[in-house]
Amino acid sequence: QVQLVESGGGLVQPGGSLRLSCAASGSIFNIYLMGWYRQGPGKQREWVAAVTSSGSTTYADSVKGRFTISRDNAKNTVYLQMNSLQPEDTAVYFCKMVSYRGTYWGQGTQVTVSS
């Protein structure tokens, strides 16, 4: 059984930084896409960033230039470095991994940006 576990969320002041991690365990192979989504209070879940197995990255316009996604294939782990955080970045952040066997989601980690 595949399990994704996120960590690194918390409370940060505007302008601060956080680094999220998401590690996959279990029988997961050939992950060709890793990504992050978020769901703010009263909002629908939205895509944030993605990274392919070759390292190509894409970002939502709202986070471009502030967030950086990366992955460690050997560890089946994806990261999201978040800088210059703003109150509108407050949300539950979810990681997603896509392999040829299926799509997997983490349970989410709360990020709160507030003074």
mmCIF file of C-alpha atoms in Angstrom:
data_model
loop_
_atom_site.group_PDB
_atom_site.id
_atom_site.type_symbol
_atom_site.label_atom_id
_atom_site.label_comp_id
_atom_site.label_asym_id
_atom_site.label_seq_id
_atom_site.Cartn_x
_atom_site.Cartn_y
_atom_site.Cartn_z
ATOM 1 C CA GLN A 1 0.000 0.000 0.000
ATOM 2 C CA VAL A 2 1.342 3.415 -0.964
ATOM 3 C CA GLN A 3 1.346 6.219 1.577
ATOM 4 C CA LEU A 4 2.401 9.839 1.138
ATOM 5 C CA VAL A 5 3.375 11.749 4.257
ATOM 6 C CA GLU A 6 3.773 15.516 4.210
ATOM 7 C CA SER A 7 5.653 17.589 6.742
ATOM 8 C CA GLY A 8 6.973 21.103 7.224
ATOM 9 C CA GLY A 9 3.784 23.104 7.552
ATOM 10 C CA GLY A 10 3.172 25.611 10.304
ATOM 11 C CA LEU A 11 2.613 29.234 11.206
ATOM 12 C CA VAL A 12 4.830 31.879 9.623
ATOM 13 C CA GLN A 13 4.767 35.657 9.419
ATOM 14 C CA PRO A 14 4.237 37.446 6.097
ATOM 15 C CA GLY A 15 7.479 37.514 4.167
ATOM 16 C CA GLY A 16 8.709 34.355 5.831
ATOM 17 C CA SER A 17 9.643 30.974 4.408
ATOM 18 C CA LEU A 18 8.717 27.349 4.867
ATOM 19 C CA ARG A 19 9.862 24.126 3.242
ATOM 20 C CA LEU A 20 7.377 21.332 2.751
ATOM 21 C CA SER A 21 8.366 17.720 2.231
ATOM 22 C CA CYS A 22 6.369 14.756 0.993
ATOM 23 C CA ALA A 23 7.779 11.257 1.187
ATOM 24 C CA ALA A 24 6.249 8.196 -0.400
ATOM 25 C CA SER A 25 6.423 4.773 1.160
ATOM 26 C CA GLY A 26 5.223 1.403 -0.025
ATOM 27 C CA SER A 27 5.243 -0.161 -3.460
ATOM 28 C CA ILE A 28 5.456 2.891 -5.650
ATOM 29 C CA PHE A 29 7.602 2.798 -8.772
ATOM 30 C CA ASN A 30 8.346 4.968 -11.757
ATOM 31 C CA ILE A 31 6.815 8.159 -10.418
ATOM 32 C CA TYR A 32 6.716 10.337 -13.487
ATOM 33 C CA LEU A 33 5.028 13.339 -11.960
ATOM 34 C CA MET A 34 5.129 14.903 -8.511
ATOM 35 C CA GLY A 35 3.193 17.980 -7.552
ATOM 36 C CA TRP A 36 1.703 20.212 -4.908
ATOM 37 C CA TYR A 37 -1.843 21.505 -4.569
ATOM 38 C CA ARG A 38 -3.463 23.690 -1.949
ATOM 39 C CA GLN A 39 -6.908 24.433 -0.617
ATOM 40 C CA GLY A 40 -7.528 27.706 1.155
ATOM 41 C CA PRO A 41 -10.428 28.415 3.521
ATOM 42 C CA GLY A 42 -13.661 28.330 1.573
ATOM 43 C CA LYS A 43 -11.848 27.715 -1.708
ATOM 44 C CA GLN A 44 -11.488 24.857 -4.122
ATOM 45 C CA ARG A 45 -8.282 22.880 -4.308
ATOM 46 C CA GLU A 46 -5.851 24.461 -6.762
ATOM 47 C CA TRP A 47 -2.677 23.316 -8.422
ATOM 48 C CA VAL A 48 0.527 24.985 -7.202
ATOM 49 C CA ALA A 49 3.538 23.346 -8.857
ATOM 50 C CA ALA A 50 4.724 20.174 -10.548
ATOM 51 C CA VAL A 51 7.984 18.446 -11.416
ATOM 52 C CA THR A 52 8.508 15.633 -13.905
ATOM 53 C CA SER A 53 10.866 12.691 -13.579
ATOM 54 C CA SER A 54 13.378 14.548 -15.749
ATOM 55 C CA GLY A 55 13.276 17.596 -13.502
ATOM 56 C CA SER A 56 11.136 19.930 -15.584
ATOM 57 C CA THR A 57 9.103 22.259 -13.381
ATOM 58 C CA THR A 58 5.957 24.317 -13.807
ATOM 59 C CA TYR A 59 4.254 26.758 -11.457
ATOM 60 C CA ALA A 60 0.960 28.504 -10.991
ATOM 61 C CA ASP A 61 1.250 32.200 -11.751
ATOM 62 C CA SER A 62 0.364 33.057 -8.159
ATOM 63 C CA VAL A 63 3.528 31.406 -6.802
ATOM 64 C CA LYS A 64 5.967 31.812 -9.684
ATOM 65 C CA GLY A 65 9.204 33.383 -8.505
ATOM 66 C CA ARG A 66 8.445 32.676 -4.848
ATOM 67 C CA PHE A 67 8.059 28.888 -4.659
ATOM 68 C CA THR A 68 10.478 26.212 -5.846
ATOM 69 C CA ILE A 69 9.585 22.569 -6.325
ATOM 70 C CA SER A 70 12.214 19.847 -6.349
ATOM 71 C CA ARG A 71 12.388 16.080 -6.032
ATOM 72 C CA ASP A 72 14.716 13.358 -4.855
ATOM 73 C CA ASN A 73 13.984 10.315 -6.982
ATOM 74 C CA ALA A 74 16.092 8.007 -4.850
ATOM 75 C CA LYS A 75 14.009 8.904 -1.809
ATOM 76 C CA ASN A 76 10.645 9.206 -3.604
ATOM 77 C CA THR A 77 10.354 12.628 -2.020
ATOM 78 C CA VAL A 78 9.141 15.961 -3.324
ATOM 79 C CA TYR A 79 9.832 19.332 -1.741
ATOM 80 C CA LEU A 80 8.281 22.766 -1.935
ATOM 81 C CA GLN A 81 10.399 25.698 -0.846
ATOM 82 C CA MET A 82 8.107 28.645 -0.186
ATOM 83 C CA ASN A 83 9.569 32.126 0.153
ATOM 84 C CA SER A 84 7.998 35.552 0.550
ATOM 85 C CA LEU A 85 4.868 33.982 1.955
ATOM 86 C CA GLN A 86 1.720 36.091 2.056
ATOM 87 C CA PRO A 87 -1.575 35.683 3.919
ATOM 88 C CA GLU A 88 -3.232 34.517 0.698
ATOM 89 C CA ASP A 89 -0.889 31.520 0.707
ATOM 90 C CA THR A 90 -2.681 30.232 3.811
ATOM 91 C CA ALA A 91 -4.051 26.806 2.935
ATOM 92 C CA VAL A 92 -3.779 23.102 3.443
ATOM 93 C CA TYR A 93 -1.065 21.886 1.088
ATOM 94 C CA PHE A 94 -1.345 18.449 -0.493
ATOM 95 C CA CYS A 95 1.253 16.506 -2.426
ATOM 96 C CA LYS A 96 0.373 14.295 -5.355
ATOM 97 C CA MET A 97 2.370 11.615 -7.094
ATOM 98 C CA VAL A 98 1.509 9.954 -10.365
ATOM 99 C CA SER A 99 2.980 6.650 -11.429
ATOM 100 C CA TYR A 100 2.039 4.177 -14.103
ATOM 101 C CA ARG A 101 0.148 2.237 -11.460
ATOM 102 C CA GLY A 102 -1.951 5.075 -10.131
ATOM 103 C CA THR A 103 -2.327 8.501 -8.563
ATOM 104 C CA TYR A 104 -1.640 9.082 -4.904
ATOM 105 C CA TRP A 105 -2.371 11.958 -2.516
ATOM 106 C CA GLY A 106 -1.007 12.965 0.844
ATOM 107 C CA GLN A 107 -3.196 13.857 3.806
ATOM 108 C CA GLY A 108 -2.277 17.533 3.719
ATOM 109 C CA THR A 109 -0.278 19.894 5.893
ATOM 110 C CA GLN A 110 -1.512 23.247 7.154
ATOM 111 C CA VAL A 111 0.342 26.427 6.241
ATOM 112 C CA THR A 112 -0.807 29.605 7.961
ATOM 113 C CA VAL A 113 0.668 32.989 7.099
ATOM 114 C CA SER A 114 -0.259 35.588 9.667
ATOM 115 C CA SER A 115 1.255 38.302 11.796
#
